Short mmCIF file of C-alpha atoms and ligand atoms in Angstrom, two decimals:
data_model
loop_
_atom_site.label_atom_id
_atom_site.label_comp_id
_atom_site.label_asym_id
_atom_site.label_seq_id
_atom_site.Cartn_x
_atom_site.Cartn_y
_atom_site.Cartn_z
CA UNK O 1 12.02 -4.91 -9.58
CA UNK O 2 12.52 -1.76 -7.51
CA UNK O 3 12.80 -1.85 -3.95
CA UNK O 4 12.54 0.30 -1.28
CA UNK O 5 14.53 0.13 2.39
CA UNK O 6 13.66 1.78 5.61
CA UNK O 7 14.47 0.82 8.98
CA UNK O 8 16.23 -1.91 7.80
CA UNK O 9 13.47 -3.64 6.11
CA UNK O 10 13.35 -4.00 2.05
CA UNK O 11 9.90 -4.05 0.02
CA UNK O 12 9.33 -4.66 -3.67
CA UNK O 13 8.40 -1.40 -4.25
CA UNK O 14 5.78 -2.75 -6.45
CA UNK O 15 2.95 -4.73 -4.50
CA UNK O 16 -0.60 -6.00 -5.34
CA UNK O 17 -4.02 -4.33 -3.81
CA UNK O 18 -6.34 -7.44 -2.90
CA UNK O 19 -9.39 -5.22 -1.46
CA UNK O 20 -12.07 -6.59 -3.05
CA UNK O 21 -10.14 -10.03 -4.60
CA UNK O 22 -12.28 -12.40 -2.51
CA UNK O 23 -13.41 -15.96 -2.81
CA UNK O 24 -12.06 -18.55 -5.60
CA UNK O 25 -11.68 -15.94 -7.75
CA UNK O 26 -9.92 -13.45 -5.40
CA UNK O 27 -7.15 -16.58 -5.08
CA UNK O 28 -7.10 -17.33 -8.57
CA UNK O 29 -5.87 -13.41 -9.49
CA UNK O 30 -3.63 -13.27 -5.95
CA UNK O 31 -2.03 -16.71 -7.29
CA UNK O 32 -1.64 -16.13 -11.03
CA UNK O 33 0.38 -12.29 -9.80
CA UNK O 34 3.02 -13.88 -7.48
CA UNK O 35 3.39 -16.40 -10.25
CA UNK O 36 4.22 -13.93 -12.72
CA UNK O 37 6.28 -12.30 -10.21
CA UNK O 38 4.66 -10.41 -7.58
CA UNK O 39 6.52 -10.48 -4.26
CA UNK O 40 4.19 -8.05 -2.30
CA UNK O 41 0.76 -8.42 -0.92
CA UNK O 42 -1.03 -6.15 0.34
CA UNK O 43 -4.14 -7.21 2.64
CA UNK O 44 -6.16 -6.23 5.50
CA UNK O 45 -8.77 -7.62 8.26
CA UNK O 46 -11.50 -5.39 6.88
CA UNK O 47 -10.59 -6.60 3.53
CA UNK O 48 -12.10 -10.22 4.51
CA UNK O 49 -9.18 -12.13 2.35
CA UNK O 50 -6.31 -13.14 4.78
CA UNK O 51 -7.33 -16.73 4.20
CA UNK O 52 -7.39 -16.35 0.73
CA UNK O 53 -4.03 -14.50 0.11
CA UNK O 54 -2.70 -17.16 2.54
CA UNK O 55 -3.95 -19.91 0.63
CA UNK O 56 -3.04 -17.87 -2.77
CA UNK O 57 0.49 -17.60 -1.45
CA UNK O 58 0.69 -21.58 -0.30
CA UNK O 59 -0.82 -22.97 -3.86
CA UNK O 60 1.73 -20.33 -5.60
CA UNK O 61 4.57 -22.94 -4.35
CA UNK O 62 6.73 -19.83 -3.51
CA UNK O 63 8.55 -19.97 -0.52
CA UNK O 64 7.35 -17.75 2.39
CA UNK O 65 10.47 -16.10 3.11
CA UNK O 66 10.14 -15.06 -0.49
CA UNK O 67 7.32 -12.59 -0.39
CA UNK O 68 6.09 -9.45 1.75
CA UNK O 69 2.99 -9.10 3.54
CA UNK O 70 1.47 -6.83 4.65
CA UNK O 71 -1.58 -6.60 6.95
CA UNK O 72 -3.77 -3.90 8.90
CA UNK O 73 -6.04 -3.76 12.10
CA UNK O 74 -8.56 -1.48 11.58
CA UNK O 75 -9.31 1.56 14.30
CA UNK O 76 -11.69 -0.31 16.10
CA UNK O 77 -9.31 -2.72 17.79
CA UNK O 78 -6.10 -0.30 18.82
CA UNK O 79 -5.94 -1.47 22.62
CA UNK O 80 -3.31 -3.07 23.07
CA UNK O 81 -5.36 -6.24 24.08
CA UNK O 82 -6.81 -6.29 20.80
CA UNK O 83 -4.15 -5.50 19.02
CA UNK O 84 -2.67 -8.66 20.28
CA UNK O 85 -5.60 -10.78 19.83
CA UNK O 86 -6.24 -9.46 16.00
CA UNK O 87 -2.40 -10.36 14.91
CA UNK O 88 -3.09 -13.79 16.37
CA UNK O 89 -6.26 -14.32 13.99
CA UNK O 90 -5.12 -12.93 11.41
CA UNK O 91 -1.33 -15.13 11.47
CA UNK O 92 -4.41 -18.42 11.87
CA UNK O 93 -6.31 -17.13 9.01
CA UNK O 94 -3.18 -16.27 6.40
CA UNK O 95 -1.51 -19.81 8.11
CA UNK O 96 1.54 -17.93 8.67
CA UNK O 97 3.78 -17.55 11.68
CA UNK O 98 4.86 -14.01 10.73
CA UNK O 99 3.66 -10.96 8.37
CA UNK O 100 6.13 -8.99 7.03
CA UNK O 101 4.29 -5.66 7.86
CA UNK O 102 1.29 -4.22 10.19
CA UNK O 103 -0.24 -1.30 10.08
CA UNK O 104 -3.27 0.69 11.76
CA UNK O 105 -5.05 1.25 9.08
CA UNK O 106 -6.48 4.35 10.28
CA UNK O 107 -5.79 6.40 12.94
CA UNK O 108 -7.84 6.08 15.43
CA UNK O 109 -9.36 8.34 18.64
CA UNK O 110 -9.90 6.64 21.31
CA UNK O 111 -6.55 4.38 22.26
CA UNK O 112 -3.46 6.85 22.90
CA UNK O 113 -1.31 6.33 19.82
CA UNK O 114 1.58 6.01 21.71
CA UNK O 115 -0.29 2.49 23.84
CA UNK O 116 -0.97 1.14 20.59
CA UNK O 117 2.46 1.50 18.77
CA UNK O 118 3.69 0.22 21.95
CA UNK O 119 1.21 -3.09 21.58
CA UNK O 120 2.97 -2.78 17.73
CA UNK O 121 6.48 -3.19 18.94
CA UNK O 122 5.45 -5.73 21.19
CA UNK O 123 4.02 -7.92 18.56
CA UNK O 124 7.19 -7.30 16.14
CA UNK O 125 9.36 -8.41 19.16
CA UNK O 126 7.43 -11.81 19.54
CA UNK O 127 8.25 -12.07 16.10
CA UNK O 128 4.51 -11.95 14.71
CA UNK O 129 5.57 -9.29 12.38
CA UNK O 130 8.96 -8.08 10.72
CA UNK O 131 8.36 -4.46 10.58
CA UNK O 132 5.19 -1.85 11.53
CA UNK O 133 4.09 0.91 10.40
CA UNK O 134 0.51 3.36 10.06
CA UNK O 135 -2.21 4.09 6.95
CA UNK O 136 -3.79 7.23 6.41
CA UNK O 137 -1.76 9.21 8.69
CA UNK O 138 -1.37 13.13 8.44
CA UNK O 139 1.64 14.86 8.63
CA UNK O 140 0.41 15.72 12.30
CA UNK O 141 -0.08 12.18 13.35
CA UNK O 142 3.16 11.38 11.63
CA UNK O 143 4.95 13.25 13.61
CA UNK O 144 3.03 12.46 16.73
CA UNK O 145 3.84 8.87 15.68
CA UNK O 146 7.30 8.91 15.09
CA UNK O 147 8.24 10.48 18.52
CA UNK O 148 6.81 7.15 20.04
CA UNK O 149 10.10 5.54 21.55
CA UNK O 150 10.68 2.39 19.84
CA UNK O 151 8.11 2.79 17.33
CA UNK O 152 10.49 2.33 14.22
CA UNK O 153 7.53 3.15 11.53
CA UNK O 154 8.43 1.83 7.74
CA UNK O 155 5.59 3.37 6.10
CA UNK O 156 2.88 5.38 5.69
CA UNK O 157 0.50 4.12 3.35
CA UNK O 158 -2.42 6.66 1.62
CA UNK O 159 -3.83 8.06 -0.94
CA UNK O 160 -1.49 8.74 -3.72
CA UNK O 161 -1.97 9.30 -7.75
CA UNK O 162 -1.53 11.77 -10.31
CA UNK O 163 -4.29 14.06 -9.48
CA UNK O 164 -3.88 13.62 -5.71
CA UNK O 165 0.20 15.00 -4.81
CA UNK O 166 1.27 14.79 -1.54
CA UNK O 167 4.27 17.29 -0.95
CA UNK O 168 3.76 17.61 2.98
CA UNK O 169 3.50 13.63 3.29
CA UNK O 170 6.33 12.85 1.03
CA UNK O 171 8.78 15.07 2.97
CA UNK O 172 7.15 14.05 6.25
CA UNK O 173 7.96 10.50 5.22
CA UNK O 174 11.70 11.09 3.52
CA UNK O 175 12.66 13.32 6.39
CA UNK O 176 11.38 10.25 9.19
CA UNK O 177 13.51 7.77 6.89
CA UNK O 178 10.15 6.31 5.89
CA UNK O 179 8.39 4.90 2.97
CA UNK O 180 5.14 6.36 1.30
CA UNK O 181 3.27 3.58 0.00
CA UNK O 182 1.12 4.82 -2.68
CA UNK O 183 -2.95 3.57 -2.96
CA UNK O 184 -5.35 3.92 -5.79
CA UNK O 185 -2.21 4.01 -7.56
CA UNK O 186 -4.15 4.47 -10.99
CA UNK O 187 -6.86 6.37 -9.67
CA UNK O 188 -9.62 3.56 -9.88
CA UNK O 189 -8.80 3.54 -13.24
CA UNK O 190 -9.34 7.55 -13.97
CA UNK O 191 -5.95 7.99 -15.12
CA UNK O 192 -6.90 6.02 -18.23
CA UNK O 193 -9.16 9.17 -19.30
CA UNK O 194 -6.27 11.74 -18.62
CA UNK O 195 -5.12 12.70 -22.16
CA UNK O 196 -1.40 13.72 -20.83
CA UNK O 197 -0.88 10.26 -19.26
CA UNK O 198 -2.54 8.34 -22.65
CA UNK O 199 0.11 11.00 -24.83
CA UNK O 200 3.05 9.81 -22.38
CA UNK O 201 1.95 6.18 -22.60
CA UNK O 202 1.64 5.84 -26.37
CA UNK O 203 5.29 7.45 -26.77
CA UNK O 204 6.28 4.23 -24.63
CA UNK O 205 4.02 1.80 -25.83
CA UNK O 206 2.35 1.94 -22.36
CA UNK O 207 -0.97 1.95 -20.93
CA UNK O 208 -1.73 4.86 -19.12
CA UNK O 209 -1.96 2.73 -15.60
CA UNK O 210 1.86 1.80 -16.58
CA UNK O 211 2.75 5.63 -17.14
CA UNK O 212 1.19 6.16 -13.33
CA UNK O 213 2.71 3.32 -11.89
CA UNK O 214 6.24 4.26 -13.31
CA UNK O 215 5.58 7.63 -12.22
CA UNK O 216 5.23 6.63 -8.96
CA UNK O 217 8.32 4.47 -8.30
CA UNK O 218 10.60 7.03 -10.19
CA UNK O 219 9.95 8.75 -6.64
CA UNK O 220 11.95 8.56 -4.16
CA UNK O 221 11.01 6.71 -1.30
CA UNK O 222 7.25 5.96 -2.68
CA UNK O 223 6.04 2.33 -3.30
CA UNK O 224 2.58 0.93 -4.90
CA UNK O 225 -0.29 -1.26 -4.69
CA UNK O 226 -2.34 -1.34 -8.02
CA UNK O 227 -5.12 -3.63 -7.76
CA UNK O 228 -7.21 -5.66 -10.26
CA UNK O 229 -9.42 -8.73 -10.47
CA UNK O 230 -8.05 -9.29 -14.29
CA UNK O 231 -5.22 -11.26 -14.96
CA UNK O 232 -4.06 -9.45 -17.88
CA UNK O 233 -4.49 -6.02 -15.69
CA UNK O 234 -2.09 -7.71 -12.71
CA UNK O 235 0.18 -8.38 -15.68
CA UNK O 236 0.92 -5.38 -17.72
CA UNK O 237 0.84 -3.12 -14.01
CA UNK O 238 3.79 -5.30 -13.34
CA UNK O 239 5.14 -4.34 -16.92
CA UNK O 240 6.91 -1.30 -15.83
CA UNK O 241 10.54 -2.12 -15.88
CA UNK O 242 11.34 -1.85 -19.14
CA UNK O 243 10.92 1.95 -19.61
CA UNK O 244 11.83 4.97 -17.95
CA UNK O 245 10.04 8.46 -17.94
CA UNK O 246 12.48 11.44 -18.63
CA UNK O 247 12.49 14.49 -16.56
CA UNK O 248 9.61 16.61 -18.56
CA UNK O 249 7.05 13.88 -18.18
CA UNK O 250 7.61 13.63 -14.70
CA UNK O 251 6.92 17.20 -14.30
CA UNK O 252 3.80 17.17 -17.08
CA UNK O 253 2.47 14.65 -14.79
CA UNK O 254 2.89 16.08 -11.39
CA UNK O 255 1.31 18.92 -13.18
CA UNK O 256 -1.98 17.18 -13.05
CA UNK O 257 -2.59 17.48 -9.57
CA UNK O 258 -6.11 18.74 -8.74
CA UNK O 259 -6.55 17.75 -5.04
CA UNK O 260 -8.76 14.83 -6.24
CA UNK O 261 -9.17 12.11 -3.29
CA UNK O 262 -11.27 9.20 -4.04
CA UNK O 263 -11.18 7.81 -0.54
CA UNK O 264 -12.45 9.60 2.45
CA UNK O 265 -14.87 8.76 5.40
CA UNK O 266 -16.79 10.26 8.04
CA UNK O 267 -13.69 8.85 10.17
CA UNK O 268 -11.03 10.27 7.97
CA UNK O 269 -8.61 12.80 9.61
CA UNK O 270 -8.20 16.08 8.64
CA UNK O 271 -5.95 15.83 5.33
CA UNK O 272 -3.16 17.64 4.79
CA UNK O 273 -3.64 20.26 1.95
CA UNK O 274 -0.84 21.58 -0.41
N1 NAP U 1 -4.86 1.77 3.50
C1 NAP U 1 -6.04 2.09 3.01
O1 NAP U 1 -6.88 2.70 3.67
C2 NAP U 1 -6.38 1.70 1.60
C3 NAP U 1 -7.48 2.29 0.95
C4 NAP U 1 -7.74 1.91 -0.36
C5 NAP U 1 -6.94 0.97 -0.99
N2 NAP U 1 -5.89 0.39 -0.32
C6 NAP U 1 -5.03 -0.64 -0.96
O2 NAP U 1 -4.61 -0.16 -2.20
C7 NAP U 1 -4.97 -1.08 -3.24
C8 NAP U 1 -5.20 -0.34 -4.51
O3 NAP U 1 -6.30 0.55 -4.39
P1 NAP U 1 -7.63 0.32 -5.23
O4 NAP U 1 -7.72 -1.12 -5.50
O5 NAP U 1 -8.78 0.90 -4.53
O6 NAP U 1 -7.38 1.24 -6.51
P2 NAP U 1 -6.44 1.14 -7.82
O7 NAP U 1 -5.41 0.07 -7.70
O8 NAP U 1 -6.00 2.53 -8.13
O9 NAP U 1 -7.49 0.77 -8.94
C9 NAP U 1 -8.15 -0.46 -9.01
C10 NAP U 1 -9.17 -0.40 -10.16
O10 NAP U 1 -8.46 -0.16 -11.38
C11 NAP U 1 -8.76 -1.16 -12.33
N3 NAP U 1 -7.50 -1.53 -13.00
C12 NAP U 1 -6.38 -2.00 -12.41
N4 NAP U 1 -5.40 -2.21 -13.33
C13 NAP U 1 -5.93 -1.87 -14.53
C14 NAP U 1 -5.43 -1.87 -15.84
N5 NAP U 1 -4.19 -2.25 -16.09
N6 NAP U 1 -6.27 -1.47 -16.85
C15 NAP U 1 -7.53 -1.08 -16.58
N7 NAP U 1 -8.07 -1.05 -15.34
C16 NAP U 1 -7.28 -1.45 -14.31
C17 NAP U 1 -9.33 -2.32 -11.55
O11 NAP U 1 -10.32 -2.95 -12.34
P3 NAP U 1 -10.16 -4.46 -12.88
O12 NAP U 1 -10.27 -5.34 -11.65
O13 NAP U 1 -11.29 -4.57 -13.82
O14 NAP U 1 -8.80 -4.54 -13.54
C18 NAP U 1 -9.93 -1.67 -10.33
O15 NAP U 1 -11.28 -1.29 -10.58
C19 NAP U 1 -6.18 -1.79 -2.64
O16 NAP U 1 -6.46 -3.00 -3.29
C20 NAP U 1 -5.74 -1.97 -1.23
O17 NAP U 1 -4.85 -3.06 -1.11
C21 NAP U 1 -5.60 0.76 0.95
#
């Protein structure tokens, strides 16, 4: 495993998606990845699985203090009132005392940021998480973020593949001793129809979601959350330790860039552009 420190807090820099893994079957693939090694989960209130990954985690027999969580409050509920009241549901629903990481998931407009990072710190100093941080964050709120005393941010997590690069946000982040944790890590699945990423992969004996995920953690600084509902998918993305990708294909890769974001809403921020 790779891992990544910031702040004084260490992830595996490799961590599983669970948007969508819901249900019996949502625990079944959350389960059978920390059994074949996965230390990082990666959930959220809108995703509708705390009590699944918590019961995923429990049934996995691994100890707590083993794995990182991570888990978000979405922009509706950034008072700080709320703030409190959502970490307290969602410690009930994962039957946990502590996550390892919360986020805003995306920034919102109606709470001053700096009342809800302050509701943030509060919550890491009762101990009901480790570490904070923000999702979906421009380089503007970044810095708007990281002026807020005591805020201590570990990551920014977005949007971050082959055919999406993020030069502003990856400085923003190195420069603010902070980690950019990479989503849609494979695209949804669209690197597997990018020729140079197939031509890398076969001269490895990888799958083009390997190449991307290897890509991603030769970075400095930049973590992952690849997602699937297959076991053999959660397996081979975890497969990526074995190999290493020379200089050339990391350029040929970051070459692919074409500005391509997958996830954006009416409340999305304005993006940073190259
Ligand atoms: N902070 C945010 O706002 C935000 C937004 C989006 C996502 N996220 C987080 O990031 C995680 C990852 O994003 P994502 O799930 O949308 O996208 P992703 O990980 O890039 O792609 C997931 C898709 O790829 C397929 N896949 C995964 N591994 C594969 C493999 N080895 N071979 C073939 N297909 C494969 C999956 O299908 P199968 O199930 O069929 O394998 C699934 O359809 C999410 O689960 C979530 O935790 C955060």
């Amino acid at each position: 495993m790779i891992y990544r420190t910031a702040k004084g807090i260490t992830m595996p820099a490799l961590g599983l998606g669970t948007f969508e893994l819901t249900g019996d079957k949502g625990i079944a693939s959350i389960r059978s990845a920390i059994e074949y090694g996965y230390r990082h989960i990666d959930t959220a209130i809108r995703y509708g699985n705390e009590a699944e990954v918590g019961q995923a985690i429990r049934e996995s027999g691994v100890p707590r203090d083993e794995l990182f969580v991570t888990t978000k409050i979405w922009f509706d509920s950034l008072a700080p009132a709320t703030v409190h009241q959502r970490i307290g549901e969602s410690l009930e629903r994962l039957q946990m005392d502590y996550v390892d990481l919360l986020l805003i998931h995306w920034p919102g407009t109606e709470v001053p940021m700096r009342d809800t990072l302050g509701a943030f710190a509060e919550v890491r100093d009762a101990g009901q998480t480790r570490s904070v941080g923000v999702s979906n964050f421009t380089t503007v709120q970044l810095d708007e973020a990281i002026n807020v005393h005591g805020a201590e941010l570990v990551t920014n997590q977005v949007e971050y593949h082959p055919f999406l690069a993020q030069p502003k946000l990856l400085k923003a982040t190195h420069d603010a001793d902070m980690i950019l944790t990479a989503y849609l890590p494979i695209a949804r699945g669209a690197v597997f129809k990018e020729p140079v990423i197939q031509d890398i992969g076969a001269r490895h004996g990888k799958s083009a979601a390997q190449v991307s995920l290897r890509w991603l953690l030769q970075q400095d600084g930049v973590a992952a959350i690849p997602r699937s509902s297959k076991i053999e998918n959660i397996r081979s993305n975890f497969d990526i330790f074995d190999f290493e990708l020379d200089d050339a294909e990391m350029a040929q890769i970051a070459g692919l860039d074409r500005q391509e974001r997958m996830v954006d809403f009416d409340w999305s921020p304005e993006w940073d552009t190259l």
